[in-house]
Coordinates of C-alpha atoms in Angstrom, one line a residue:
Chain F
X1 CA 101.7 95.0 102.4
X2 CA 100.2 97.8 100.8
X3 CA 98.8 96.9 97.2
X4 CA 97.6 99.3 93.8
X5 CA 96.3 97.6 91.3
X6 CA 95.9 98.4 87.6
X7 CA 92.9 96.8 85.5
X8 CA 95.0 96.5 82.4
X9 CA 99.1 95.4 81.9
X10 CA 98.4 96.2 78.2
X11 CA 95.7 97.8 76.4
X12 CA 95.4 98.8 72.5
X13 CA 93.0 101.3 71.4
X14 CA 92.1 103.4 68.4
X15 CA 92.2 106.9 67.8
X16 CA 89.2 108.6 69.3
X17 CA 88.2 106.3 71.7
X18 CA 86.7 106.5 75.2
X19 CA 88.9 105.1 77.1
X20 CA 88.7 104.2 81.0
X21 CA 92.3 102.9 83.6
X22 CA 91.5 101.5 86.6
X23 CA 93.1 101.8 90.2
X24 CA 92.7 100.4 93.5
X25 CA 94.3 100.2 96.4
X26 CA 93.8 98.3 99.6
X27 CA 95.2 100.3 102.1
X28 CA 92.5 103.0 102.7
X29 CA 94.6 105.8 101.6
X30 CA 93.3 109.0 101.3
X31 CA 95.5 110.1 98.4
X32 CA 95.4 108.8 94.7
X33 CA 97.6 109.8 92.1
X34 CA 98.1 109.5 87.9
X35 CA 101.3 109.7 86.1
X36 CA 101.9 109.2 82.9
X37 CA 105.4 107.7 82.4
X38 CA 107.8 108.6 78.7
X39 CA 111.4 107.8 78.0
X40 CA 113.2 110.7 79.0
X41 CA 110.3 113.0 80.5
X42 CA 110.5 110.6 83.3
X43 CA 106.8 110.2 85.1
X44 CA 104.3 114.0 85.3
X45 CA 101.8 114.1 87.0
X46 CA 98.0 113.8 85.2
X47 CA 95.8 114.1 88.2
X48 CA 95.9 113.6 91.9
X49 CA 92.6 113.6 94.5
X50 CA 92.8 113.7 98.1
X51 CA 89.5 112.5 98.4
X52 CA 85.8 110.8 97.6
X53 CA 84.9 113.1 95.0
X54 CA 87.7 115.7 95.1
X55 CA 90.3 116.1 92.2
X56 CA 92.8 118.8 91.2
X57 CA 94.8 118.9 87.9
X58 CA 98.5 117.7 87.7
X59 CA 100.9 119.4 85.5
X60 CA 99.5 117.9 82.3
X61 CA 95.9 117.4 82.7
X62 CA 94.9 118.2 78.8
X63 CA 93.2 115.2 77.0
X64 CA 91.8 113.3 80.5
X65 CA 89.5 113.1 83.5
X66 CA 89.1 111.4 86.8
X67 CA 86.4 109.6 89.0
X68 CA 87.1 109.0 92.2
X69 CA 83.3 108.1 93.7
X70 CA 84.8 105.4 96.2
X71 CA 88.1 105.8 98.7
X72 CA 89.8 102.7 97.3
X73 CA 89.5 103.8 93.3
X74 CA 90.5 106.4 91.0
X75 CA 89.8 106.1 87.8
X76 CA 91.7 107.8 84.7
X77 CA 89.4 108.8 81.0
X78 CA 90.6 109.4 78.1
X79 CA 87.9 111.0 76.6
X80 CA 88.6 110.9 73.1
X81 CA 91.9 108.6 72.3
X82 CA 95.1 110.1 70.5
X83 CA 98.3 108.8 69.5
X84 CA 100.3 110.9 72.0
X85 CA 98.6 109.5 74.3
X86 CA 100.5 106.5 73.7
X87 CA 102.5 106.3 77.1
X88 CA 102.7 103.9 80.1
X89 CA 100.6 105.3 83.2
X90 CA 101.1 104.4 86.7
X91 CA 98.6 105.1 89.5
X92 CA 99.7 105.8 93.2
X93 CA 98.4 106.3 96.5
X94 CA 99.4 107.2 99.9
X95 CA 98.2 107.9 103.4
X96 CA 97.8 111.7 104.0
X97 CA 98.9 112.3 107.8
X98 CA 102.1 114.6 106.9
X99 CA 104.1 115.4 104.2
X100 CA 106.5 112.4 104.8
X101 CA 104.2 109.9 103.4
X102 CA 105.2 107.6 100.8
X103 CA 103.4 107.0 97.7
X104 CA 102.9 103.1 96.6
X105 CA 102.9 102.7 93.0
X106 CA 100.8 100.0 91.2
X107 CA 102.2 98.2 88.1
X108 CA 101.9 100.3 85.4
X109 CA 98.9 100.2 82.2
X110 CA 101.2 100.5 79.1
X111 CA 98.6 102.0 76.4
X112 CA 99.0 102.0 72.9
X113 CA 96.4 104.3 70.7
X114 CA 96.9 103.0 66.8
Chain N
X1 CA 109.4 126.6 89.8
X2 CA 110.4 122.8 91.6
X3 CA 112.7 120.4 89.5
X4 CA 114.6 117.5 89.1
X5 CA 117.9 117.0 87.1
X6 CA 119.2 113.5 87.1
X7 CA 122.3 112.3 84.7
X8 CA 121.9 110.8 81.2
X9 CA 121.8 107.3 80.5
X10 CA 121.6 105.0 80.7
X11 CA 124.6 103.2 82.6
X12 CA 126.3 100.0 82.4
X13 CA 128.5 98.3 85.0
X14 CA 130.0 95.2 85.8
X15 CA 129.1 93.9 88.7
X16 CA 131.2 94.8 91.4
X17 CA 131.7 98.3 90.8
X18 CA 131.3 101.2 92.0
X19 CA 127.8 103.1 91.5
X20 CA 127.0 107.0 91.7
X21 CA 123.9 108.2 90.0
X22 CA 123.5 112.2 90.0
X23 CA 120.8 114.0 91.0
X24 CA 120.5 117.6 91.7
X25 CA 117.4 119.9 92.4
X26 CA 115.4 123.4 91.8
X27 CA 112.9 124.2 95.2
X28 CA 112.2 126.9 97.2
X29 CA 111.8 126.0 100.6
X30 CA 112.9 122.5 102.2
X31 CA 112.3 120.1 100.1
X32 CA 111.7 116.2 101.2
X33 CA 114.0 114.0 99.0
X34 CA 113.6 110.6 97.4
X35 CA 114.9 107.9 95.1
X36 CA 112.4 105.5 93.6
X37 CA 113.8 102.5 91.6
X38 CA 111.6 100.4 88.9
X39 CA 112.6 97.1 88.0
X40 CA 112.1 95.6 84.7
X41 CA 108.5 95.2 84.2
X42 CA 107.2 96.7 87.6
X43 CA 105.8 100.0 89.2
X44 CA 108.1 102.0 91.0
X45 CA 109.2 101.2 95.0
X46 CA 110.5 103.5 97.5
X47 CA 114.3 102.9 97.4
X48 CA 115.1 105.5 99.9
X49 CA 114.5 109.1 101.1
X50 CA 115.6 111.7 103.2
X51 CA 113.7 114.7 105.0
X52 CA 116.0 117.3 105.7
X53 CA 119.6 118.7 105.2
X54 CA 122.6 116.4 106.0
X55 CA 120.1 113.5 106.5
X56 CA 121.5 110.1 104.9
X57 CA 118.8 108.1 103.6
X58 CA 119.8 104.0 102.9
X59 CA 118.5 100.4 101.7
X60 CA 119.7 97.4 100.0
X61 CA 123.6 98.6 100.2
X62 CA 122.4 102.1 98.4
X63 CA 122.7 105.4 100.2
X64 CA 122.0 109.5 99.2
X65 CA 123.0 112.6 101.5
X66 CA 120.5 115.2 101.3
X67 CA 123.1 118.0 100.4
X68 CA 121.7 121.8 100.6
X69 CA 124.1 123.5 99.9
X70 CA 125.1 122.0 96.3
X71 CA 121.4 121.6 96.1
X72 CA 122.0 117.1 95.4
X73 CA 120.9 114.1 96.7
X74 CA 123.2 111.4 94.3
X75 CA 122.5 107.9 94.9
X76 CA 125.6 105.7 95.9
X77 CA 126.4 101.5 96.6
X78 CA 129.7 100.5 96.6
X79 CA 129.5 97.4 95.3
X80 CA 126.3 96.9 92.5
X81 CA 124.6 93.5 92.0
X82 CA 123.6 92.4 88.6
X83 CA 119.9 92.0 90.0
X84 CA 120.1 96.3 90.7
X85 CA 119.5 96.6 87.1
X86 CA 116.6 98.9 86.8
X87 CA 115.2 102.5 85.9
X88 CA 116.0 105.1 89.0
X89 CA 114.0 107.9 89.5
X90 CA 115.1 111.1 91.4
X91 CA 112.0 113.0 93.4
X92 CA 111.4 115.5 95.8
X93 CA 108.3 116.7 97.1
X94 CA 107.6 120.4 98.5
X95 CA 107.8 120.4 102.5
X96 CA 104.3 121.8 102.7
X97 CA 100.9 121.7 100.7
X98 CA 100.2 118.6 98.8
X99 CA 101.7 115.3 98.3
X100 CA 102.9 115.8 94.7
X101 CA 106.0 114.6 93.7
X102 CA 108.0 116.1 91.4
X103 CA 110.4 113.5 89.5
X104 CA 113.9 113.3 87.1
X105 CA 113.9 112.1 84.2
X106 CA 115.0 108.4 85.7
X107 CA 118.5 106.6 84.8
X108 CA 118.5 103.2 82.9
X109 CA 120.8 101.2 84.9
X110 CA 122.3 97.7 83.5
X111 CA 124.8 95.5 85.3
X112 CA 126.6 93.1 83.4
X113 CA 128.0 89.9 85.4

């Protein structure tokens, strides 16, 4: 079975903050994705990469970065922590041989900034 | 531009009945369709998809007909469990470029025994 996992369940933070989510997956995928998830916006996309060292913006990219320096992980900044950022963010991945491809979704990091 | 329009929740049921969850959807081209569901505490799983027009995509008793021409994809099971209750999320994803998916606002689904 494929697996993505997330470094943190829960995570609390303070305004201004560096902060750094963690993703790995164990199925060599090629793609790796980060969504932020809120109640009613359902989950947009932050940042996707396609591979080692490649990265393009998602639909609300404003407020993060990514590092993707190995296949299996794709990391998610925060540079500088603020309160709506406050959100639950899931990481995917999936293979990239088509556009039928589905993406596996790892548990979720639920992040409070205070 | 591409989006997804799902129907407010959230939804309650007992457990036996009937389920329909709307979805309908904004693309240009052909768009690949999919439901995702996220159970309480979880990520979100592949619940089912479908590729092209008139294609029937189905697991776990739940089924969605890609529909062109009203432009839906509603999720169906005739008969919900009280372990279905989760979060459902419409998607579809553009039938070229990229993998990004582009996804509803999700539907809060509880089924009472």
């Amino acid at each position: 079975d494929v697996k993505v996992t997330q470094s943190s369940r829960y995570l609390v933070k303070r305004t201004g903050e560096k902060v750094f989510l963690e993703c790995v997956q164990d199925m060599d995928h090629e793609n790796m994705f980060w969504y932020r998830q809120d109640p009613g916006l359902g989950l947009r996309l932050i940042y996707f990469s396609y591979d080692v060292k490649m990265k393009e913006k998602g639909d609300i990219p404003e407020g993060y970065s990514v590092s993707r320096e190995k296949k299996e992980r794709f990391s998610l900044i925060l540079e500088s922590a603020s309160t709506n950022q406050t959100s639950m963010y899931l990481c995917a991945s999936s293979f990239d041989t088509g556009f039928q491809e589905t993406q596996y979704f790892g548990p979720g990091t639920r992040l409070l900034v205070l | 531009g591409n989006s997804v329009t799902q129907m407010e929740g959230p939804v309650t049921l007992s457990e036996e009945a009937f389920l329909t969850i709307n979805c309908t959807y904004t693309a240009t081209g052909y768009p690949s369709l999919f439901w995702y569901v996220q159970y309480p505490g979880e990520g979100l799983q592949l619940l089912l998809k479908a590729t092209k027009a008139d294609d029937k995509g189905s697991n776990k008793g739940f089924e969605a007909t890609y529909r062109k021409e009203t432009t839906s994809f509603h999720l169906e099971k005739g008969s919900v469990q009280v372990s279905d209750s989760a979060v459902y999320f419409c998607a579809l994803r553009k039938s070229w470029g990229a993998q990004k998916l582009v996804f509803g606002q999700g539907t809060r689904l509880t089924i009472n025994p």
